[in-house]
Amino acid sequence: MARGCGTVRARGGWWMPEFGDWDAYEAWLREQPREVVVAMAARSALRSLPTLFTSFQSSEMGVSLCSLRAILAASVAAIIPNRETRIAADSSAEAHVEQTDLTGAARAAAEAAAQAGDSGSAITSTDAAEAAFKAASYTAHSADKSVVYLGHYAELSTAETASLHALSADSRDVSSVLILITRPLWPEGLGFDGIYPNQIHRAAEANPVWSFWARWYDGFLQGAPLDWELQTQIALIPDEAWQKAEGETWQQVAERITRIIADIEREFYRMRLETALRQVERLKRQSRLKSIVAKGLARQIQTALDEYRRTVCNALPGALEPLDRLPGLLDQTAGTLLNERPGDEIAELVVAMADTIGELNRRLTAVHQELATRPEKASAATLVREGAYRSVGAGIAAFGGVALGTLFAPDTWGYILSAMGELVGPSQAEQIGALGDCYDSLIGPDAIYPPELWAPPDYSET
């Protein structure tokens, strides 16, 4: 049976929050890096977002639009903390909207991003931490006191408890901001009763200006945000486009923003599709061979994942979660090539595989950087420790007659790098090369780690 993974449990086996009150959360925030503070603020605001649409009136359209802009800008600034994104966050925070519990979380998140200052600082500024704390506080007060945890726990009966519960879950995985912000928005089953999560979809059905925002919100809700390059382009839409001119209505402003976003998306996906279609032509020249390559890699990765879950842990380390998507994509690619499906259909799979490799690379790079600067961080240490343990285990397994294919073994990763290079094409050569560098320096048997990280994982308390 696979072992459990680091779940915090209290009396009766229930999972309970680490932050018992707001003071504990505020104290924790003040000790976090700036990007973590901004990401926590953005996630608080995202959790409050459906409340903007609970009793939606056309007169509140400006409030909702400005709030959505602020949350998007804060999220982008957490992942891409540079001068441009901080200016965009600052502009969105300054947008004239009525300050209420409903809008306060969005504005506070944008303020946290604008006040975070230069990236890479060890400790956040007091102003950024205070803004992040305000975002969480507004979230707790923006819903009525009827939060439930699937009806299981009477203790989880208030918005305040639910907010602390979700923040506690976030706090356990802050070694990488990218991993943090791409987690599903709520711990399983937890949400504001009666408004989670479909209010924005109802608004989109009634008025198409909210359609993009519903898709955007769904991405965070499910732990699969829209492409960050795309989100960055939207965050950098000029300030004047968001402003209501004299004689304009907020409906007209929202329609203008909808058109601009549609143009950005169209161009963004057109360029990616053209590159993918060129790769499809290469694949079709050897469709049967490439189908075998895709099918073989899918089996190799799935074998490694199954073994890891059976012998180490049910859940993958956060940095390796994108690997879970590859077997399905590879099987689909093999089928489309073998059955000579239309080029557009295959191109979509090429793009999806490239996106998955890109996300895997970004997550591993973030863990590598974290380990270099803060080797005591648990998430990075766990990944390295398990990597060393499983790589050594692969060698032992060979002598025991057990099939190789462990998640961290050189043959598994060699196959991933070579086969994915064939399937996604030369446009992704830089990503494939960077992923290989990450494996060599972080996971592979020749990687150099601090000595204390070589010990096998300790699951005795999980």
Coordinates of C-alpha atoms in Angstrom, one line a residue:
M1 CA 0.0 0.0 0.0
A2 CA 1.3 3.5 -0.8
R3 CA 2.2 5.7 2.1
G4 CA 0.3 8.9 3.0
C5 CA 1.9 12.2 2.3
G6 CA 2.5 14.8 5.0
T7 CA -1.2 15.5 5.7
V8 CA -1.7 17.5 8.9
R9 CA -4.2 15.8 11.0
A10 CA -5.8 16.5 14.4
R11 CA -8.2 14.6 16.7
G12 CA -10.3 12.0 14.9
G13 CA -8.1 12.1 11.8
W14 CA -9.6 15.4 10.5
W15 CA -7.4 17.7 8.5
M16 CA -7.3 21.0 10.5
P17 CA -5.8 24.5 9.7
E18 CA -2.5 25.5 11.0
F19 CA -3.5 29.2 11.4
G20 CA -5.7 29.2 14.4
D21 CA -6.4 32.9 14.1
W22 CA -5.6 36.0 12.0
D23 CA -2.7 37.0 14.1
A24 CA -1.0 33.8 13.3
Y25 CA -1.5 34.3 9.6
E26 CA -0.3 37.9 9.7
A27 CA 2.9 36.9 11.6
W28 CA 3.6 34.2 9.1
L29 CA 3.1 36.6 6.1
R30 CA 5.7 39.0 7.5
E31 CA 8.3 36.2 7.3
Q32 CA 7.7 35.3 3.6
P33 CA 9.4 36.4 0.4
R34 CA 7.7 39.1 -1.5
E35 CA 6.5 37.0 -4.3
V36 CA 4.9 34.5 -1.9
V37 CA 3.1 37.4 -0.2
V38 CA 1.7 38.6 -3.5
A39 CA 0.6 35.1 -4.5
M40 CA -1.2 34.6 -1.2
A41 CA -3.0 37.9 -1.7
A42 CA -4.0 37.0 -5.2
R43 CA -5.4 33.6 -4.1
S44 CA -7.4 35.3 -1.3
A45 CA -8.9 37.7 -3.9
L46 CA -9.6 34.8 -6.3
R47 CA -11.5 33.0 -3.5
S48 CA -13.7 36.1 -3.0
L49 CA -14.3 36.6 -6.7
P50 CA -17.7 34.8 -7.0
T51 CA -19.2 37.2 -4.4
L52 CA -18.9 40.0 -7.0
F53 CA -21.7 38.3 -8.9
T54 CA -24.0 37.0 -6.1
S55 CA -26.6 39.8 -6.5
F56 CA -25.3 41.3 -9.7
Q57 CA -26.8 44.5 -11.1
S58 CA -25.8 46.3 -14.3
S59 CA -24.9 49.3 -12.1
E60 CA -22.2 47.1 -10.5
M61 CA -20.5 46.3 -13.8
G62 CA -17.7 48.8 -13.3
V63 CA -17.0 47.4 -9.8
S64 CA -16.8 43.9 -11.1
L65 CA -14.6 44.7 -14.1
C66 CA -12.1 46.8 -12.1
S67 CA -11.9 44.0 -9.5
L68 CA -11.3 41.3 -12.1
R69 CA -8.5 43.4 -13.6
A70 CA -6.9 43.9 -10.2
I71 CA -6.9 40.2 -9.4
L72 CA -5.5 39.3 -12.8
A73 CA -2.7 42.0 -12.4
A74 CA -1.8 40.7 -9.0
S75 CA -1.6 37.1 -10.1
V76 CA 0.6 38.0 -13.0
A77 CA 2.9 40.2 -10.8
A78 CA 3.3 37.2 -8.5
I79 CA 4.6 35.0 -11.3
I80 CA 6.4 37.7 -13.3
P81 CA 7.5 40.3 -10.8
N82 CA 9.0 43.1 -12.9
R83 CA 8.5 46.8 -13.2
E84 CA 5.9 46.6 -15.9
T85 CA 3.7 44.1 -14.0
R86 CA 3.9 46.1 -10.8
I87 CA 2.9 49.3 -12.6
A88 CA -0.1 47.4 -14.1
A89 CA -1.0 46.2 -10.6
D90 CA -0.7 49.7 -9.2
S91 CA -2.9 51.1 -11.9
S92 CA -5.5 48.5 -11.3
A93 CA -5.4 49.2 -7.6
E94 CA -5.9 52.9 -8.2
A95 CA -9.0 52.4 -10.4
H96 CA -12.0 54.2 -9.0
V97 CA -14.3 51.6 -7.6
E98 CA -16.5 51.6 -4.5
Q99 CA -14.5 50.2 -1.6
T100 CA -16.5 47.4 0.0
D101 CA -15.9 43.9 1.3
L102 CA -16.7 42.7 -2.2
T103 CA -14.0 44.8 -3.9
G104 CA -11.6 45.1 -1.1
A105 CA -9.8 41.8 -1.6
A106 CA -9.1 42.5 -5.2
R107 CA -7.8 46.0 -4.5
A108 CA -5.7 44.8 -1.6
A109 CA -4.1 42.0 -3.8
A110 CA -3.2 44.6 -6.4
E111 CA -1.7 46.9 -3.7
A112 CA 0.4 44.0 -2.4
A113 CA 1.8 43.4 -5.9
A114 CA 2.5 47.1 -6.5
Q115 CA 4.2 47.5 -3.1
A116 CA 6.3 44.3 -3.2
G117 CA 9.2 46.2 -4.7
D118 CA 12.1 44.4 -6.4
S119 CA 11.9 40.6 -6.7
G120 CA 14.3 38.4 -4.9
S121 CA 14.3 40.2 -1.6
A122 CA 14.4 37.8 1.4
I123 CA 11.7 39.5 3.4
T124 CA 8.7 41.3 2.2
S125 CA 8.0 45.0 2.9
T126 CA 5.6 45.7 5.7
D127 CA 3.2 47.4 3.3
A128 CA 2.9 44.4 1.0
A129 CA 2.3 42.0 3.9
E130 CA -0.4 44.3 5.3
A131 CA -2.1 44.5 1.9
A132 CA -2.0 40.7 1.6
F133 CA -3.5 40.4 5.1
K134 CA -6.2 42.8 4.1
A135 CA -7.0 40.7 1.0
A136 CA -7.5 37.6 3.2
S137 CA -9.6 39.6 5.7
Y138 CA -11.9 41.0 3.1
T139 CA -12.3 37.5 1.6
A140 CA -13.5 36.2 5.0
H141 CA -16.1 39.0 5.3
S142 CA -17.3 39.1 1.7
A143 CA -19.5 36.0 2.1
D144 CA -22.3 35.3 4.5
K145 CA -21.4 33.1 7.4
S146 CA -22.5 29.8 5.8
V147 CA -19.4 28.1 4.6
V148 CA -19.5 24.4 4.7
Y149 CA -17.0 21.6 4.2
L150 CA -19.3 19.3 2.3
G151 CA -21.4 19.2 5.4
H152 CA -18.9 17.0 7.2
Y153 CA -17.6 19.3 9.9
A154 CA -19.8 21.5 12.1
E155 CA -16.6 23.4 13.1
L156 CA -16.1 24.7 9.6
S157 CA -19.2 26.8 9.7
T158 CA -18.0 30.4 9.1
A159 CA -16.3 32.2 6.3
E160 CA -13.5 33.1 8.6
T161 CA -12.7 29.5 9.4
A162 CA -12.9 28.5 5.7
S163 CA -10.5 31.3 4.7
L164 CA -8.0 30.3 7.4
H165 CA -8.4 26.7 6.3
A166 CA -7.6 27.5 2.7
L167 CA -4.7 29.8 3.6
S168 CA -3.2 27.1 5.8
A169 CA -3.3 24.7 2.9
D170 CA -1.5 27.2 0.7
S171 CA 1.1 27.9 3.3
R172 CA 2.4 24.3 3.2
D173 CA 3.6 24.6 -0.4
V174 CA 5.3 28.0 -0.8
S175 CA 8.8 26.8 -1.9
S176 CA 7.7 27.8 -5.5
V177 CA 5.3 30.6 -6.2
L178 CA 4.4 28.9 -9.5
I179 CA 3.5 25.7 -7.7
L180 CA 1.6 27.7 -5.1
I181 CA -0.5 29.7 -7.5
T182 CA -1.3 26.7 -9.8
R183 CA -2.7 24.7 -7.0
P184 CA -6.5 24.2 -7.1
L185 CA -8.0 27.2 -5.5
W186 CA -9.8 25.5 -2.6
P187 CA -8.9 22.4 -0.6
E188 CA -11.2 19.6 -1.8
G189 CA -14.8 20.4 -1.1
L190 CA -14.3 23.7 0.7
G191 CA -16.0 26.8 -0.6
F192 CA -18.5 29.6 0.2
D193 CA -21.9 27.8 0.4
G194 CA -24.4 29.0 -2.2
I195 CA -21.9 31.0 -4.4
Y196 CA -19.3 28.5 -5.2
P197 CA -18.3 28.3 -8.0
N198 CA -21.0 29.1 -10.7
Q199 CA -22.0 32.7 -10.2
I200 CA -19.6 34.1 -12.7
H201 CA -20.8 31.5 -15.2
R202 CA -24.4 32.7 -14.7
A203 CA -23.2 36.2 -15.3
A204 CA -21.4 35.1 -18.5
E205 CA -24.6 33.4 -19.8
A206 CA -26.5 36.6 -19.3
N207 CA -23.8 38.9 -20.7
P208 CA -21.0 37.6 -22.9
V209 CA -18.6 40.3 -21.7
W210 CA -17.9 37.9 -18.7
S211 CA -17.1 34.9 -20.9
F212 CA -13.4 35.3 -20.9
W213 CA -13.3 35.9 -17.2
A214 CA -15.3 32.8 -16.5
R215 CA -12.7 30.7 -18.4
W216 CA -9.9 32.6 -16.6
Y217 CA -11.4 31.9 -13.2
D218 CA -12.0 28.3 -14.0
G219 CA -8.3 27.9 -14.7
F220 CA -7.4 29.0 -11.2
L221 CA -10.3 27.0 -9.7
Q222 CA -9.0 23.8 -11.2
G223 CA -5.3 24.5 -10.7
A224 CA -4.6 25.0 -14.4
P225 CA -4.4 28.8 -15.1
L226 CA -4.4 30.2 -18.6
D227 CA -0.9 30.6 -20.2
W228 CA 1.1 33.2 -18.2
E229 CA 2.4 34.9 -21.3
L230 CA -1.2 35.4 -22.4
Q231 CA -2.3 36.7 -19.0
T232 CA 0.7 39.1 -19.0
Q233 CA -0.4 40.6 -22.3
I234 CA -3.9 41.1 -20.8
A235 CA -2.5 42.6 -17.6
L236 CA -0.5 45.1 -19.7
I237 CA -3.6 46.4 -21.7
P238 CA -3.1 50.2 -21.4
D239 CA -4.8 51.9 -18.5
E240 CA -6.9 54.2 -20.6
A241 CA -8.7 51.2 -22.2
W242 CA -10.1 50.2 -18.8
Q243 CA -11.3 53.7 -18.0
K244 CA -14.9 55.0 -18.6
A245 CA -14.9 58.1 -20.7
E246 CA -17.5 60.8 -20.3
G247 CA -20.8 59.6 -21.8
E248 CA -19.7 56.0 -21.8
T249 CA -21.4 53.2 -19.9
W250 CA -19.5 50.4 -18.1
Q251 CA -21.1 48.0 -20.5
Q252 CA -19.3 49.8 -23.3
V253 CA -16.0 49.6 -21.4
A254 CA -16.5 45.9 -20.8
E255 CA -17.3 45.3 -24.5
R256 CA -14.1 47.2 -25.5
I257 CA -12.0 45.1 -23.1
T258 CA -13.6 42.0 -24.5
R259 CA -12.6 42.9 -28.0
I260 CA -9.1 43.7 -27.0
I261 CA -8.7 40.4 -25.1
A262 CA -10.2 38.5 -28.1
D263 CA -7.6 40.1 -30.4
I264 CA -4.8 39.2 -28.0
E265 CA -6.0 35.6 -27.7
R266 CA -6.5 35.3 -31.5
E267 CA -2.9 36.4 -32.2
F268 CA -1.4 34.5 -29.4
Y269 CA -3.0 31.2 -30.4
R270 CA -2.5 31.8 -34.1
M271 CA 1.3 32.0 -33.7
R272 CA 1.4 28.9 -31.6
L273 CA -0.8 27.0 -34.0
E274 CA 1.4 27.9 -37.0
T275 CA 4.5 26.6 -35.3
A276 CA 2.6 23.4 -34.2
L277 CA 1.3 22.8 -37.8
R278 CA 4.9 22.9 -39.1
Q279 CA 5.8 20.2 -36.5
V280 CA 2.8 18.2 -37.6
E281 CA 4.1 18.0 -41.1
R282 CA 7.4 16.6 -39.8
L283 CA 5.5 14.0 -37.7
K284 CA 3.3 12.9 -40.6
R285 CA 6.4 12.1 -42.7
Q286 CA 7.0 9.2 -40.3
S287 CA 3.6 8.9 -38.7
R288 CA 3.8 5.2 -37.9
L289 CA 7.3 5.5 -36.3
K290 CA 6.3 8.7 -34.3
S291 CA 3.1 7.0 -33.2
I292 CA 5.2 4.1 -31.7
V293 CA 7.5 6.7 -30.0
A294 CA 4.5 8.4 -28.4
K295 CA 2.9 5.2 -27.3
G296 CA 6.2 3.9 -25.9
L297 CA 6.9 7.1 -23.9
A298 CA 3.3 7.1 -22.5
R299 CA 3.9 3.6 -21.1
Q300 CA 7.3 4.4 -19.8
I301 CA 6.0 7.5 -17.9
Q302 CA 2.9 5.7 -16.6
T303 CA 5.0 2.8 -15.4
A304 CA 7.2 5.2 -13.5
L305 CA 4.2 7.1 -12.0
D306 CA 2.5 3.9 -10.9
E307 CA 5.6 2.6 -9.3
Y308 CA 6.2 5.8 -7.4
R309 CA 2.6 5.9 -6.1
R310 CA 2.8 2.2 -5.1
T311 CA 6.2 2.4 -3.3
V312 CA 6.7 6.0 -2.3
C313 CA 3.7 8.3 -2.1
N314 CA 0.2 8.7 -3.5
A315 CA 0.8 12.3 -4.5
L316 CA 3.6 13.4 -6.7
P317 CA 6.0 16.2 -5.5
G318 CA 4.4 19.4 -6.7
A319 CA 7.2 20.2 -9.2
L320 CA 6.6 16.9 -11.0
E321 CA 2.7 17.1 -11.2
P322 CA 2.8 18.0 -14.9
L323 CA 4.2 14.6 -15.7
D324 CA 0.8 13.2 -14.8
R325 CA -0.8 14.8 -17.9
L326 CA 1.8 13.4 -20.4
P327 CA 0.6 9.8 -20.7
G328 CA -2.9 10.8 -21.8
L329 CA -1.6 13.4 -24.3
L330 CA 0.9 11.0 -25.7
D331 CA -1.7 8.2 -26.2
Q332 CA -3.9 10.7 -28.0
T333 CA -1.0 11.8 -30.2
A334 CA -0.2 8.2 -31.1
G335 CA -3.8 7.6 -32.0
T336 CA -4.2 10.7 -34.2
L337 CA -1.0 10.0 -36.1
L338 CA -1.9 6.3 -36.6
N339 CA -5.4 7.2 -37.8
E340 CA -4.2 10.1 -40.0
R341 CA -6.4 12.7 -38.2
P342 CA -6.6 16.3 -39.5
G343 CA -3.5 18.4 -38.9
D344 CA -5.3 20.9 -36.6
E345 CA -6.3 18.1 -34.3
I346 CA -2.7 16.9 -34.0
A347 CA -1.4 20.4 -33.7
E348 CA -3.5 21.0 -30.6
L349 CA -1.9 18.0 -29.0
V350 CA 1.6 19.2 -29.9
V351 CA 0.8 22.6 -28.3
A352 CA -0.6 20.8 -25.1
M353 CA 2.5 18.6 -24.9
A354 CA 4.8 21.7 -25.3
D355 CA 2.8 23.5 -22.6
T356 CA 3.2 20.6 -20.2
I357 CA 6.9 20.4 -20.8
G358 CA 7.2 24.1 -20.3
E359 CA 5.3 24.0 -17.0
L360 CA 7.4 21.0 -15.8
N361 CA 10.5 23.0 -16.7
R362 CA 9.3 26.1 -14.9
R363 CA 8.4 24.2 -11.7
L364 CA 11.7 22.3 -11.6
T365 CA 13.6 25.5 -12.2
A366 CA 11.8 27.2 -9.4
V367 CA 12.6 24.3 -7.0
H368 CA 16.3 24.4 -8.1
Q369 CA 16.5 28.1 -7.4
E370 CA 14.8 27.7 -4.1
L371 CA 17.2 25.0 -3.1
A372 CA 20.1 27.1 -4.0
T373 CA 19.0 30.1 -2.0
R374 CA 17.0 28.5 0.8
P375 CA 18.1 24.8 1.2
E376 CA 16.1 24.4 4.4
K377 CA 12.8 24.7 2.6
A378 CA 10.8 21.4 2.9
S379 CA 9.3 21.1 -0.6
A380 CA 12.6 21.5 -2.3
A381 CA 14.4 19.2 0.1
T382 CA 11.7 16.5 -0.2
L383 CA 12.0 16.5 -4.0
V384 CA 15.8 16.2 -3.9
R385 CA 15.7 13.6 -1.1
E386 CA 13.2 11.4 -3.0
G387 CA 15.1 11.9 -6.2
A388 CA 18.3 10.6 -4.7
Y389 CA 16.5 7.8 -3.0
R390 CA 14.6 6.6 -6.0
S391 CA 17.7 6.9 -8.3
V392 CA 19.7 4.7 -6.0
G393 CA 16.7 2.4 -5.8
A394 CA 16.7 2.0 -9.5
G395 CA 20.2 0.5 -9.5
I396 CA 19.2 -1.8 -6.7
A397 CA 16.0 -2.8 -8.5
A398 CA 18.0 -3.9 -11.6
F399 CA 19.8 -6.5 -9.6
G400 CA 16.6 -7.8 -8.1
G401 CA 15.1 -8.4 -11.5
V402 CA 12.5 -5.6 -11.0
A403 CA 11.7 -3.7 -14.2
L404 CA 13.4 -0.3 -14.3
G405 CA 11.3 2.8 -15.0
T406 CA 11.3 4.6 -11.6
L407 CA 10.3 8.2 -11.7
F408 CA 13.8 9.5 -11.1
A409 CA 15.9 7.0 -13.1
P410 CA 18.2 8.3 -15.8
D411 CA 16.7 5.9 -18.4
T412 CA 13.2 7.3 -17.8
W413 CA 14.4 10.9 -18.1
G414 CA 16.6 10.2 -21.1
Y415 CA 13.6 8.7 -22.9
I416 CA 11.4 11.7 -21.9
L417 CA 13.9 14.2 -23.2
S418 CA 14.7 12.5 -26.5
A419 CA 11.2 11.4 -27.3
M420 CA 9.6 14.7 -26.4
G421 CA 12.2 16.5 -28.5
E422 CA 11.1 14.4 -31.5
L423 CA 7.4 15.0 -30.8
V424 CA 7.2 18.7 -30.0
G425 CA 9.8 19.7 -32.5
P426 CA 12.8 22.1 -32.8
S427 CA 10.9 25.2 -31.6
Q428 CA 10.9 23.6 -28.1
A429 CA 14.6 22.7 -28.2
E430 CA 15.5 25.3 -25.6
Q431 CA 12.8 24.0 -23.2
I432 CA 13.9 20.4 -23.6
G433 CA 17.6 21.4 -23.0
A434 CA 16.6 23.4 -19.9
L435 CA 14.6 20.4 -18.6
G436 CA 17.6 18.2 -19.1
D437 CA 19.8 20.7 -17.1
C438 CA 17.2 20.6 -14.3
Y439 CA 17.3 16.8 -14.2
D440 CA 21.1 16.7 -14.1
S441 CA 21.5 19.4 -11.4
L442 CA 18.5 18.5 -9.2
I443 CA 17.3 14.9 -9.6
G444 CA 19.9 12.8 -11.4
P445 CA 22.4 10.4 -9.7
D446 CA 25.3 12.8 -10.4
A447 CA 23.5 15.8 -8.9
I448 CA 25.2 17.5 -6.0
Y449 CA 23.1 18.1 -2.9
P450 CA 23.7 19.2 0.6
P451 CA 24.7 16.0 2.5
E452 CA 21.7 16.1 4.8
L453 CA 19.4 15.7 1.9
W454 CA 20.8 12.3 0.8
A455 CA 18.8 10.4 3.4
P456 CA 15.7 8.4 2.2
P457 CA 12.4 10.1 2.9
D458 CA 11.0 9.6 6.4
Y459 CA 7.4 8.7 6.3
S460 CA 7.1 7.6 9.9
E461 CA 5.0 10.6 10.9
T462 CA 2.7 10.8 7.8

